[in-house]
Amino acid sequence: MYYKDKTVIYLNGEYIKASDANVNLYSQTLHYGNGVFEGIRSYNTDDGVRIFKAKEHFDRLHYSAEKMHINLSISSEELEKISYQLLKVNKLKNAYIRPLVYLGENMSLNECNDVNIVIMAWEWGNYLGSNQIKVMSSSFQRPNPKSCHVEAKVVGHYTNSILATTEAKNKGFDEALLSDNEGYVAEAPGANFFVEKDEVLYTPPLGNILAGITRQTVFEIAEELGIEVHEKKFKFKDLKNIDTAFFCGTAAEIIGIKSIDHYEFPLKWENSISSLIQRKYKMRVSKNEFQNVYL
Ligand code: PMP
């Protein structure tokens, strides 16, 4: 599904066939989850294939690595160039790009100096589809920010995400919404969360969530459109008073939420300012309404 016979990946300085790559089974990442990664998208824009906010993603990869004591020596500029090269050799246009920084052989819990980087890319449509989705308030909470760096994109953190999504799917929902360790609404397993009330947007503040790059783009679009956005803590019970809501993330893009725990939001999606943001986001990524710094 993710690669074919001829698919090329980048691994530690070389472009090789995905089917020829292998990994050391004593990798510290494989056993203990200490690795960092990114999820990035490219779009076939009016000006050719462009990676959306490449610099922001690779800078966050560096941030995550630093938090996990992983020495990532390759620059964001270089990583962006490699990603464009991968898109070219694999003839990808609307693709998902996955850089993964993983560690080598180390069965102890000590810092590991054997740092590897792989970048893979594949053609990928909407992660959560394009219809409004049915969401479940998860019985799982996001990790306690005192137990790990929640604002970093770390491999091991995603066991929490997998548990929440699996629970939601098994109960007939499309996706989960998790609270933080204080019981406030936090985020989805792989996306941030916004609510709309009286044409104003609200989203949980940073601290217990991943600082999403799409979340930041929503702030930018809202400002351009003159829409107010506030960072605010709220509880699940407060969601009974809102007009509508959405998730946003690189993979999910902007996806409207129909209901939470079967409670349907009153405002029709088409009439919401959230849907305006959704349309504007699509235009922004596909019309290359953004800066590419290292081209
Ligand atoms: N929260 C979590 C837990 C995520 O995994 C993601 C996806 N990276 C997001 C939010 C959204 O972040 P971004 O917009 O940078 O993709």
PDB file of C-alpha atoms and ligand atoms in Angstrom:
ATOM      1  CA  MET A   1       0.000   0.000   0.000  1.00  0.00           C
ATOM      2  CA  TYR A   2       2.757   2.487   0.846  1.00  0.00           C
ATOM      3  CA  TYR A   3       5.429   1.345  -1.554  1.00  0.00           C
ATOM      4  CA  LYS A   4       5.843  -0.537  -4.793  1.00  0.00           C
ATOM      5  CA  ASP A   5       8.709  -2.391  -6.365  1.00  0.00           C
ATOM      6  CA  LYS A   6      10.311   0.753  -7.750  1.00  0.00           C
ATOM      7  CA  THR A   7       9.638   3.107  -4.825  1.00  0.00           C
ATOM      8  CA  VAL A   8      12.720   5.023  -3.710  1.00  0.00           C
ATOM      9  CA  ILE A   9      13.330   6.227  -0.152  1.00  0.00           C
ATOM     10  CA  TYR A  10      16.083   8.302   1.400  1.00  0.00           C
ATOM     11  CA  LEU A  11      18.103   6.516   4.075  1.00  0.00           C
ATOM     12  CA  ASN A  12      21.123   8.033   5.811  1.00  0.00           C
ATOM     13  CA  GLY A  13      22.473   9.921   2.818  1.00  0.00           C
ATOM     14  CA  GLU A  14      21.451   7.514   0.095  1.00  0.00           C
ATOM     15  CA  TYR A  15      18.491   7.071  -2.210  1.00  0.00           C
ATOM     16  CA  ILE A  16      17.632   3.368  -2.230  1.00  0.00           C
ATOM     17  CA  LYS A  17      14.721   1.130  -3.137  1.00  0.00           C
ATOM     18  CA  ALA A  18      12.235   0.776  -0.271  1.00  0.00           C
ATOM     19  CA  SER A  19      12.262  -2.977  -0.796  1.00  0.00           C
ATOM     20  CA  ASP A  20      16.060  -3.093  -0.279  1.00  0.00           C
ATOM     21  CA  ALA A  21      15.995  -1.205   3.043  1.00  0.00           C
ATOM     22  CA  ASN A  22      16.285  -2.957   6.365  1.00  0.00           C
ATOM     23  CA  VAL A  23      16.418  -2.059  10.013  1.00  0.00           C
ATOM     24  CA  ASN A  24      18.419  -3.345  12.977  1.00  0.00           C
ATOM     25  CA  LEU A  25      16.048  -5.335  15.206  1.00  0.00           C
ATOM     26  CA  TYR A  26      17.970  -4.144  18.273  1.00  0.00           C
ATOM     27  CA  SER A  27      16.966  -0.535  17.491  1.00  0.00           C
ATOM     28  CA  GLN A  28      16.143   1.467  20.607  1.00  0.00           C
ATOM     29  CA  THR A  29      13.238   3.057  18.724  1.00  0.00           C
ATOM     30  CA  LEU A  30      11.665  -0.294  17.944  1.00  0.00           C
ATOM     31  CA  HIS A  31      11.832  -1.466  21.553  1.00  0.00           C
ATOM     32  CA  TYR A  32      11.240   1.678  23.589  1.00  0.00           C
ATOM     33  CA  GLY A  33       9.659   4.190  21.207  1.00  0.00           C
ATOM     34  CA  ASN A  34      12.463   6.725  21.325  1.00  0.00           C
ATOM     35  CA  GLY A  35      12.374   8.213  17.864  1.00  0.00           C
ATOM     36  CA  VAL A  36      10.856  11.317  16.321  1.00  0.00           C
ATOM     37  CA  PHE A  37       9.011  11.936  13.105  1.00  0.00           C
ATOM     38  CA  GLU A  38       6.947  14.301  11.007  1.00  0.00           C
ATOM     39  CA  GLY A  39       3.916  14.148   8.762  1.00  0.00           C
ATOM     40  CA  ILE A  40       4.120  16.540   5.817  1.00  0.00           C
ATOM     41  CA  ARG A  41       2.063  17.022   2.674  1.00  0.00           C
ATOM     42  CA  SER A  42       2.865  18.094  -0.847  1.00  0.00           C
ATOM     43  CA  TYR A  43       0.253  19.441  -3.240  1.00  0.00           C
ATOM     44  CA  ASN A  44       0.084  19.734  -6.980  1.00  0.00           C
ATOM     45  CA  THR A  45      -0.291  23.503  -7.136  1.00  0.00           C
ATOM     46  CA  ASP A  46      -0.572  25.968 -10.020  1.00  0.00           C
ATOM     47  CA  ASP A  47       3.210  26.369  -9.747  1.00  0.00           C
ATOM     48  CA  GLY A  48       4.000  22.668  -9.701  1.00  0.00           C
ATOM     49  CA  VAL A  49       4.417  20.276  -6.785  1.00  0.00           C
ATOM     50  CA  ARG A  50       4.963  22.167  -3.526  1.00  0.00           C
ATOM     51  CA  ILE A  51       5.539  20.988   0.028  1.00  0.00           C
ATOM     52  CA  PHE A  52       3.294  22.881   2.443  1.00  0.00           C
ATOM     53  CA  LYS A  53       5.212  24.585   5.246  1.00  0.00           C
ATOM     54  CA  ALA A  54       8.268  22.364   4.836  1.00  0.00           C
ATOM     55  CA  LYS A  55      10.465  24.572   6.995  1.00  0.00           C
ATOM     56  CA  GLU A  56       7.998  24.521   9.904  1.00  0.00           C
ATOM     57  CA  HIS A  57       7.798  20.722   9.782  1.00  0.00           C
ATOM     58  CA  PHE A  58      11.549  20.135   9.603  1.00  0.00           C
ATOM     59  CA  ASP A  59      12.166  22.709  12.316  1.00  0.00           C
ATOM     60  CA  ARG A  60       9.668  20.831  14.507  1.00  0.00           C
ATOM     61  CA  LEU A  61      11.513  17.584  13.710  1.00  0.00           C
ATOM     62  CA  HIS A  62      14.682  19.216  15.073  1.00  0.00           C
ATOM     63  CA  TYR A  63      12.803  20.451  18.129  1.00  0.00           C
ATOM     64  CA  SER A  64      11.415  16.957  18.821  1.00  0.00           C
ATOM     65  CA  ALA A  65      14.872  15.383  18.365  1.00  0.00           C
ATOM     66  CA  GLU A  66      16.457  17.848  20.766  1.00  0.00           C
ATOM     67  CA  LYS A  67      13.801  17.141  23.408  1.00  0.00           C
ATOM     68  CA  MET A  68      14.561  13.417  23.140  1.00  0.00           C
ATOM     69  CA  HIS A  69      18.368  13.914  23.291  1.00  0.00           C
ATOM     70  CA  ILE A  70      18.730  12.791  19.699  1.00  0.00           C
ATOM     71  CA  ASN A  71      21.494  14.498  17.767  1.00  0.00           C
ATOM     72  CA  LEU A  72      20.051  15.261  14.323  1.00  0.00           C
ATOM     73  CA  SER A  73      22.837  16.908  12.375  1.00  0.00           C
ATOM     74  CA  ILE A  74      21.171  17.379   8.979  1.00  0.00           C
ATOM     75  CA  SER A  75      19.644  20.838   8.443  1.00  0.00           C
ATOM     76  CA  SER A  76      16.013  21.664   7.664  1.00  0.00           C
ATOM     77  CA  GLU A  77      17.138  23.127   4.316  1.00  0.00           C
ATOM     78  CA  GLU A  78      18.843  19.883   3.346  1.00  0.00           C
ATOM     79  CA  LEU A  79      15.843  17.809   4.456  1.00  0.00           C
ATOM     80  CA  GLU A  80      13.544  19.937   2.314  1.00  0.00           C
ATOM     81  CA  LYS A  81      15.781  19.478  -0.742  1.00  0.00           C
ATOM     82  CA  ILE A  82      15.849  15.713  -0.210  1.00  0.00           C
ATOM     83  CA  SER A  83      12.058  15.646   0.076  1.00  0.00           C
ATOM     84  CA  TYR A  84      11.651  17.445  -3.245  1.00  0.00           C
ATOM     85  CA  GLN A  85      14.074  14.999  -4.818  1.00  0.00           C
ATOM     86  CA  LEU A  86      12.071  12.053  -3.458  1.00  0.00           C
ATOM     87  CA  LEU A  87       8.833  13.478  -4.848  1.00  0.00           C
ATOM     88  CA  LYS A  88      10.538  13.868  -8.203  1.00  0.00           C
ATOM     89  CA  VAL A  89      12.071  10.403  -8.476  1.00  0.00           C
ATOM     90  CA  ASN A  90       8.868   8.741  -7.308  1.00  0.00           C
ATOM     91  CA  LYS A  91       6.724  10.989  -9.545  1.00  0.00           C
ATOM     92  CA  LEU A  92       4.528  11.996  -6.604  1.00  0.00           C
ATOM     93  CA  LYS A  93       2.252  15.009  -6.575  1.00  0.00           C
ATOM     94  CA  ASN A  94      -0.366  15.021  -3.819  1.00  0.00           C
ATOM     95  CA  ALA A  95       1.755  13.091  -1.399  1.00  0.00           C
ATOM     96  CA  TYR A  96       2.397  12.485   2.255  1.00  0.00           C
ATOM     97  CA  ILE A  97       6.016  12.749   3.318  1.00  0.00           C
ATOM     98  CA  ARG A  98       7.208  10.890   6.399  1.00  0.00           C
ATOM     99  CA  PRO A  99      10.629  11.638   7.821  1.00  0.00           C
ATOM    100  CA  LEU A 100      11.495   9.316  10.698  1.00  0.00           C
ATOM    101  CA  VAL A 101      14.530   9.711  12.913  1.00  0.00           C
ATOM    102  CA  TYR A 102      15.272   6.374  14.525  1.00  0.00           C
ATOM    103  CA  LEU A 103      18.021   5.048  16.719  1.00  0.00           C
ATOM    104  CA  GLY A 104      20.338   2.118  16.239  1.00  0.00           C
ATOM    105  CA  GLU A 105      21.298  -0.852  18.346  1.00  0.00           C
ATOM    106  CA  ASN A 106      20.851  -0.055  22.044  1.00  0.00           C
ATOM    107  CA  MET A 107      18.958  -2.188  24.527  1.00  0.00           C
ATOM    108  CA  SER A 108      19.644   0.129  27.451  1.00  0.00           C
ATOM    109  CA  LEU A 109      17.727   3.249  28.420  1.00  0.00           C
ATOM    110  CA  ASN A 110      20.761   5.456  27.832  1.00  0.00           C
ATOM    111  CA  GLU A 111      21.065   8.115  25.186  1.00  0.00           C
ATOM    112  CA  CYS A 112      21.937   6.575  21.824  1.00  0.00           C
ATOM    113  CA  ASN A 113      24.397   8.152  19.400  1.00  0.00           C
ATOM    114  CA  ASP A 114      23.542   5.922  16.449  1.00  0.00           C
ATOM    115  CA  VAL A 115      21.061   8.277  14.748  1.00  0.00           C
ATOM    116  CA  ASN A 116      19.403   7.295  11.483  1.00  0.00           C
ATOM    117  CA  ILE A 117      17.060   9.201   9.242  1.00  0.00           C
ATOM    118  CA  VAL A 118      14.712   7.814   6.673  1.00  0.00           C
ATOM    119  CA  ILE A 119      12.322   9.802   4.480  1.00  0.00           C
ATOM    120  CA  MET A 120       9.485   8.047   2.725  1.00  0.00           C
ATOM    121  CA  ALA A 121       6.658   9.448   0.610  1.00  0.00           C
ATOM    122  CA  TRP A 122       3.493   8.081  -0.917  1.00  0.00           C
ATOM    123  CA  GLU A 123       0.381   9.353  -2.670  1.00  0.00           C
ATOM    124  CA  TRP A 124      -2.290   9.929  -0.013  1.00  0.00           C
ATOM    125  CA  GLY A 125      -5.838  11.310  -0.060  1.00  0.00           C
ATOM    126  CA  ASN A 126      -7.820  12.680   2.872  1.00  0.00           C
ATOM    127  CA  TYR A 127      -6.947  10.808   6.067  1.00  0.00           C
ATOM    128  CA  LEU A 128     -10.405  11.049   7.625  1.00  0.00           C
ATOM    129  CA  GLY A 129     -12.364  11.358   4.368  1.00  0.00           C
ATOM    130  CA  SER A 130     -14.149  14.576   3.449  1.00  0.00           C
ATOM    131  CA  ASN A 131     -17.575  14.179   5.067  1.00  0.00           C
ATOM    132  CA  GLN A 132     -18.348  15.480   8.524  1.00  0.00           C
ATOM    133  CA  ILE A 133     -17.337  12.857  11.052  1.00  0.00           C
ATOM    134  CA  LYS A 134     -18.820  11.254  14.160  1.00  0.00           C
ATOM    135  CA  VAL A 135     -16.552  11.689  17.153  1.00  0.00           C
ATOM    136  CA  MET A 136     -16.400   9.950  20.510  1.00  0.00           C
ATOM    137  CA  SER A 137     -15.102  11.472  23.742  1.00  0.00           C
ATOM    138  CA  SER A 138     -12.292   9.078  24.534  1.00  0.00           C
ATOM    139  CA  SER A 139     -11.864   7.200  27.776  1.00  0.00           C
ATOM    140  CA  PHE A 140      -8.121   7.805  27.240  1.00  0.00           C
ATOM    141  CA  GLN A 141      -6.412  11.066  28.168  1.00  0.00           C
ATOM    142  CA  ARG A 142      -3.459  12.653  26.384  1.00  0.00           C
ATOM    143  CA  PRO A 143      -0.161  11.915  28.151  1.00  0.00           C
ATOM    144  CA  ASN A 144       0.591  13.987  31.214  1.00  0.00           C
ATOM    145  CA  PRO A 145       3.010  16.765  30.153  1.00  0.00           C
ATOM    146  CA  LYS A 146       5.061  15.912  33.212  1.00  0.00           C
ATOM    147  CA  SER A 147       5.563  12.362  31.956  1.00  0.00           C
ATOM    148  CA  CYS A 148       6.858  13.261  28.493  1.00  0.00           C
ATOM    149  CA  HIS A 149       7.271  16.156  26.066  1.00  0.00           C
ATOM    150  CA  VAL A 150       3.717  16.187  24.681  1.00  0.00           C
ATOM    151  CA  GLU A 151       4.572  19.051  22.346  1.00  0.00           C
ATOM    152  CA  ALA A 152       7.178  16.904  20.567  1.00  0.00           C
ATOM    153  CA  LYS A 153       6.298  14.373  17.868  1.00  0.00           C
ATOM    154  CA  VAL A 154       7.737  11.252  19.436  1.00  0.00           C
ATOM    155  CA  VAL A 155       7.164   7.696  18.165  1.00  0.00           C
ATOM    156  CA  GLY A 156       6.191   6.256  21.577  1.00  0.00           C
ATOM    157  CA  HIS A 157       3.506   8.868  22.179  1.00  0.00           C
ATOM    158  CA  TYR A 158       1.417   7.327  19.426  1.00  0.00           C
ATOM    159  CA  THR A 159       0.469   4.249  21.435  1.00  0.00           C
ATOM    160  CA  ASN A 160      -1.923   6.623  23.222  1.00  0.00           C
ATOM    161  CA  SER A 161      -3.292   7.752  19.837  1.00  0.00           C
ATOM    162  CA  ILE A 162      -3.717   4.187  18.601  1.00  0.00           C
ATOM    163  CA  LEU A 163      -5.622   3.199  21.746  1.00  0.00           C
ATOM    164  CA  ALA A 164      -7.991   6.151  21.394  1.00  0.00           C
ATOM    165  CA  THR A 165      -8.666   5.708  17.678  1.00  0.00           C
ATOM    166  CA  THR A 166      -9.148   1.959  18.033  1.00  0.00           C
ATOM    167  CA  GLU A 167     -11.599   2.438  20.894  1.00  0.00           C
ATOM    168  CA  ALA A 168     -13.572   4.989  18.853  1.00  0.00           C
ATOM    169  CA  LYS A 169     -13.650   2.810  15.718  1.00  0.00           C
ATOM    170  CA  ASN A 170     -14.662  -0.283  17.689  1.00  0.00           C
ATOM    171  CA  LYS A 171     -17.611   1.661  19.079  1.00  0.00           C
ATOM    172  CA  GLY A 172     -18.749   2.755  15.617  1.00  0.00           C
ATOM    173  CA  PHE A 173     -17.324   6.293  15.629  1.00  0.00           C
ATOM    174  CA  ASP A 174     -14.950   7.777  13.055  1.00  0.00           C
ATOM    175  CA  GLU A 175     -12.469   9.300  15.472  1.00  0.00           C
ATOM    176  CA  ALA A 176     -11.756  10.084  19.118  1.00  0.00           C
ATOM    177  CA  LEU A 177     -11.400  13.341  21.025  1.00  0.00           C
ATOM    178  CA  LEU A 178      -9.202  13.155  24.121  1.00  0.00           C
ATOM    179  CA  SER A 179      -9.033  15.254  27.250  1.00  0.00           C
ATOM    180  CA  ASP A 180      -5.817  16.325  28.930  1.00  0.00           C
ATOM    181  CA  ASN A 181      -4.690  15.099  32.329  1.00  0.00           C
ATOM    182  CA  GLU A 182      -6.766  17.844  34.000  1.00  0.00           C
ATOM    183  CA  GLY A 183      -9.964  16.803  32.206  1.00  0.00           C
ATOM    184  CA  TYR A 184     -10.034  19.671  29.714  1.00  0.00           C
ATOM    185  CA  VAL A 185     -10.687  18.927  26.048  1.00  0.00           C
ATOM    186  CA  ALA A 186      -7.291  18.546  24.376  1.00  0.00           C
ATOM    187  CA  GLU A 187      -7.027  17.136  20.851  1.00  0.00           C
ATOM    188  CA  ALA A 188      -7.657  14.193  18.559  1.00  0.00           C
ATOM    189  CA  PRO A 189      -5.197  11.275  18.303  1.00  0.00           C
ATOM    190  CA  GLY A 190      -3.543  13.003  15.333  1.00  0.00           C
ATOM    191  CA  ALA A 191      -5.178  16.406  14.934  1.00  0.00           C
ATOM    192  CA  ASN A 192      -6.018  19.592  16.843  1.00  0.00           C
ATOM    193  CA  PHE A 193      -9.533  20.687  17.768  1.00  0.00           C
ATOM    194  CA  PHE A 194     -11.491  23.917  17.253  1.00  0.00           C
ATOM    195  CA  VAL A 195     -15.058  24.850  18.161  1.00  0.00           C
ATOM    196  CA  GLU A 196     -17.235  27.583  16.707  1.00  0.00           C
ATOM    197  CA  LYS A 197     -19.736  29.638  18.705  1.00  0.00           C
ATOM    198  CA  ASP A 198     -21.448  32.775  17.367  1.00  0.00           C
ATOM    199  CA  GLU A 199     -18.904  33.036  14.538  1.00  0.00           C
ATOM    200  CA  VAL A 200     -15.949  33.017  16.937  1.00  0.00           C
ATOM    201  CA  LEU A 201     -13.438  30.141  17.086  1.00  0.00           C
ATOM    202  CA  TYR A 202     -12.013  28.630  20.261  1.00  0.00           C
ATOM    203  CA  THR A 203      -9.221  26.083  20.638  1.00  0.00           C
ATOM    204  CA  PRO A 204      -7.362  24.622  23.626  1.00  0.00           C
ATOM    205  CA  PRO A 205      -4.142  26.493  24.496  1.00  0.00           C
ATOM    206  CA  LEU A 206      -0.684  24.961  24.084  1.00  0.00           C
ATOM    207  CA  GLY A 207       0.753  23.049  27.014  1.00  0.00           C
ATOM    208  CA  ASN A 208      -1.037  19.707  26.852  1.00  0.00           C
ATOM    209  CA  ILE A 209      -1.210  19.290  23.073  1.00  0.00           C
ATOM    210  CA  LEU A 210       0.954  19.126  19.959  1.00  0.00           C
ATOM    211  CA  ALA A 211       1.500  22.606  18.525  1.00  0.00           C
ATOM    212  CA  GLY A 212      -0.025  21.768  15.160  1.00  0.00           C
ATOM    213  CA  ILE A 213       1.222  23.486  12.042  1.00  0.00           C
ATOM    214  CA  THR A 214      -2.300  23.321  10.595  1.00  0.00           C
ATOM    215  CA  ARG A 215      -3.605  24.852  13.846  1.00  0.00           C
ATOM    216  CA  GLN A 216      -1.207  27.742  13.236  1.00  0.00           C
ATOM    217  CA  THR A 217      -2.445  28.010   9.628  1.00  0.00           C
ATOM    218  CA  VAL A 218      -6.030  28.235  10.932  1.00  0.00           C
ATOM    219  CA  PHE A 219      -4.961  31.205  13.080  1.00  0.00           C
ATOM    220  CA  GLU A 220      -3.434  32.835   9.994  1.00  0.00           C
ATOM    221  CA  ILE A 221      -6.474  32.240   7.780  1.00  0.00           C
ATOM    222  CA  ALA A 222      -8.835  33.458  10.517  1.00  0.00           C
ATOM    223  CA  GLU A 223      -6.846  36.653  10.847  1.00  0.00           C
ATOM    224  CA  GLU A 224      -6.973  37.232   7.089  1.00  0.00           C
ATOM    225  CA  LEU A 225     -10.732  36.711   7.104  1.00  0.00           C
ATOM    226  CA  GLY A 226     -11.260  38.876  10.175  1.00  0.00           C
ATOM    227  CA  ILE A 227     -12.505  35.924  12.246  1.00  0.00           C
ATOM    228  CA  GLU A 228     -11.815  36.006  15.972  1.00  0.00           C
ATOM    229  CA  VAL A 229      -9.936  33.044  17.505  1.00  0.00           C
ATOM    230  CA  HIS A 230      -9.314  32.500  21.195  1.00  0.00           C
ATOM    231  CA  GLU A 231      -7.203  29.925  23.002  1.00  0.00           C
ATOM    232  CA  LYS A 232      -9.360  28.737  25.841  1.00  0.00           C
ATOM    233  CA  LYS A 233      -9.759  25.719  28.116  1.00  0.00           C
ATOM    234  CA  PHE A 234     -13.130  23.989  28.046  1.00  0.00           C
ATOM    235  CA  LYS A 235     -14.693  20.715  29.189  1.00  0.00           C
ATOM    236  CA  PHE A 236     -16.689  18.104  27.298  1.00  0.00           C
ATOM    237  CA  LYS A 237     -19.938  19.315  28.881  1.00  0.00           C
ATOM    238  CA  ASP A 238     -19.343  22.761  27.305  1.00  0.00           C
ATOM    239  CA  LEU A 239     -19.566  21.172  23.856  1.00  0.00           C
ATOM    240  CA  LYS A 240     -23.362  21.036  24.279  1.00  0.00           C
ATOM    241  CA  ASN A 241     -23.421  24.834  23.822  1.00  0.00           C
ATOM    242  CA  ILE A 242     -21.351  25.242  20.675  1.00  0.00           C
ATOM    243  CA  ASP A 243     -22.501  25.698  17.059  1.00  0.00           C
ATOM    244  CA  THR A 244     -20.056  23.348  15.348  1.00  0.00           C
ATOM    245  CA  ALA A 245     -16.476  22.026  15.533  1.00  0.00           C
ATOM    246  CA  PHE A 246     -13.596  20.697  13.452  1.00  0.00           C
ATOM    247  CA  PHE A 247     -10.317  18.823  13.589  1.00  0.00           C
ATOM    248  CA  CYS A 248      -7.236  20.057  11.771  1.00  0.00           C
ATOM    249  CA  GLY A 249      -3.938  18.437  10.963  1.00  0.00           C
ATOM    250  CA  THR A 250      -1.606  17.833   8.057  1.00  0.00           C
ATOM    251  CA  ALA A 251      -3.102  14.424   7.275  1.00  0.00           C
ATOM    252  CA  ALA A 252      -6.729  15.244   8.162  1.00  0.00           C
ATOM    253  CA  GLU A 253      -6.527  18.802   6.762  1.00  0.00           C
ATOM    254  CA  ILE A 254      -9.708  20.482   8.025  1.00  0.00           C
ATOM    255  CA  ILE A 255     -12.552  18.143   8.709  1.00  0.00           C
ATOM    256  CA  GLY A 256     -15.940  19.100  10.077  1.00  0.00           C
ATOM    257  CA  ILE A 257     -17.401  17.246  13.046  1.00  0.00           C
ATOM    258  CA  LYS A 258     -21.039  16.193  12.853  1.00  0.00           C
ATOM    259  CA  SER A 259     -21.514  14.952  16.395  1.00  0.00           C
ATOM    260  CA  ILE A 260     -19.745  14.133  19.632  1.00  0.00           C
ATOM    261  CA  ASP A 261     -21.058  11.082  21.507  1.00  0.00           C
ATOM    262  CA  HIS A 262     -24.139  11.169  19.191  1.00  0.00           C
ATOM    263  CA  TYR A 263     -24.960  14.765  20.172  1.00  0.00           C
ATOM    264  CA  GLU A 264     -25.334  16.564  16.814  1.00  0.00           C
ATOM    265  CA  PHE A 265     -24.167  20.141  16.493  1.00  0.00           C
ATOM    266  CA  PRO A 266     -27.017  22.485  15.519  1.00  0.00           C
ATOM    267  CA  LEU A 267     -25.304  24.605  12.858  1.00  0.00           C
ATOM    268  CA  LYS A 268     -25.264  23.281   9.290  1.00  0.00           C
ATOM    269  CA  TRP A 269     -21.630  22.857   8.237  1.00  0.00           C
ATOM    270  CA  GLU A 270     -22.163  24.815   4.983  1.00  0.00           C
ATOM    271  CA  ASN A 271     -23.377  27.815   6.990  1.00  0.00           C
ATOM    272  CA  SER A 272     -20.478  27.852   9.426  1.00  0.00           C
ATOM    273  CA  ILE A 273     -17.395  30.036   9.355  1.00  0.00           C
ATOM    274  CA  SER A 274     -15.510  26.796  10.010  1.00  0.00           C
ATOM    275  CA  SER A 275     -16.445  25.614   6.517  1.00  0.00           C
ATOM    276  CA  LEU A 276     -15.139  28.919   5.173  1.00  0.00           C
ATOM    277  CA  ILE A 277     -11.818  28.190   6.877  1.00  0.00           C
ATOM    278  CA  GLN A 278     -11.899  24.683   5.388  1.00  0.00           C
ATOM    279  CA  ARG A 279     -12.358  26.055   1.852  1.00  0.00           C
ATOM    280  CA  LYS A 280      -9.718  28.715   2.360  1.00  0.00           C
ATOM    281  CA  TYR A 281      -7.261  26.087   3.638  1.00  0.00           C
ATOM    282  CA  LYS A 282      -7.800  23.993   0.506  1.00  0.00           C
ATOM    283  CA  MET A 283      -7.192  27.029  -1.675  1.00  0.00           C
ATOM    284  CA  ARG A 284      -4.112  27.940   0.276  1.00  0.00           C
ATOM    285  CA  VAL A 285      -2.423  24.581  -0.087  1.00  0.00           C
ATOM    286  CA  SER A 286      -3.434  23.934  -3.681  1.00  0.00           C
ATOM    287  CA  LYS A 287      -2.907  27.415  -5.097  1.00  0.00           C
ATOM    288  CA  ASN A 288       0.515  27.722  -3.556  1.00  0.00           C
ATOM    289  CA  GLU A 289      -0.613  30.652  -1.439  1.00  0.00           C
ATOM    290  CA  PHE A 290       2.400  30.150   0.762  1.00  0.00           C
ATOM    291  CA  GLN A 291       6.091  30.709   0.924  1.00  0.00           C
ATOM    292  CA  ASN A 292       8.622  28.118   0.004  1.00  0.00           C
ATOM    293  CA  VAL A 293      11.824  29.323   1.453  1.00  0.00           C
ATOM    294  CA  TYR A 294      14.405  26.927   0.129  1.00  0.00           C
ATOM    295  CA  LEU A 295      13.397  26.447  -3.498  1.00  0.00           C
TER     296      LEU A 295
HETATM  297  N1  PMP B   1      -1.997  16.582  17.394  1.00  0.00           N
HETATM  298  C1  PMP B   1      -1.392  15.392  17.233  1.00  0.00           C
HETATM  299  C2  PMP B   1      -1.325  14.463  18.389  1.00  0.00           C
HETATM  300  C3  PMP B   1      -0.846  15.031  15.992  1.00  0.00           C
HETATM  301  O1  PMP B   1      -0.251  13.849  15.825  1.00  0.00           O
HETATM  302  C4  PMP B   1      -0.950  15.923  14.906  1.00  0.00           C
HETATM  303  C5  PMP B   1      -0.386  15.549  13.567  1.00  0.00           C
HETATM  304  N2  PMP B   1       0.962  15.877  13.467  1.00  0.00           N
HETATM  305  C6  PMP B   1      -1.568  17.160  15.117  1.00  0.00           C
HETATM  306  C7  PMP B   1      -2.083  17.451  16.381  1.00  0.00           C
HETATM  307  C8  PMP B   1      -1.666  18.172  14.016  1.00  0.00           C
HETATM  308  O2  PMP B   1      -0.408  18.698  13.731  1.00  0.00           O
HETATM  309  P1  PMP B   1      -0.038  19.258  12.303  1.00  0.00           P
HETATM  310  O3  PMP B   1      -1.080  20.256  11.959  1.00  0.00           O
HETATM  311  O4  PMP B   1       1.291  19.886  12.489  1.00  0.00           O
HETATM  312  O5  PMP B   1      -0.022  18.127  11.347  1.00  0.00           O
END
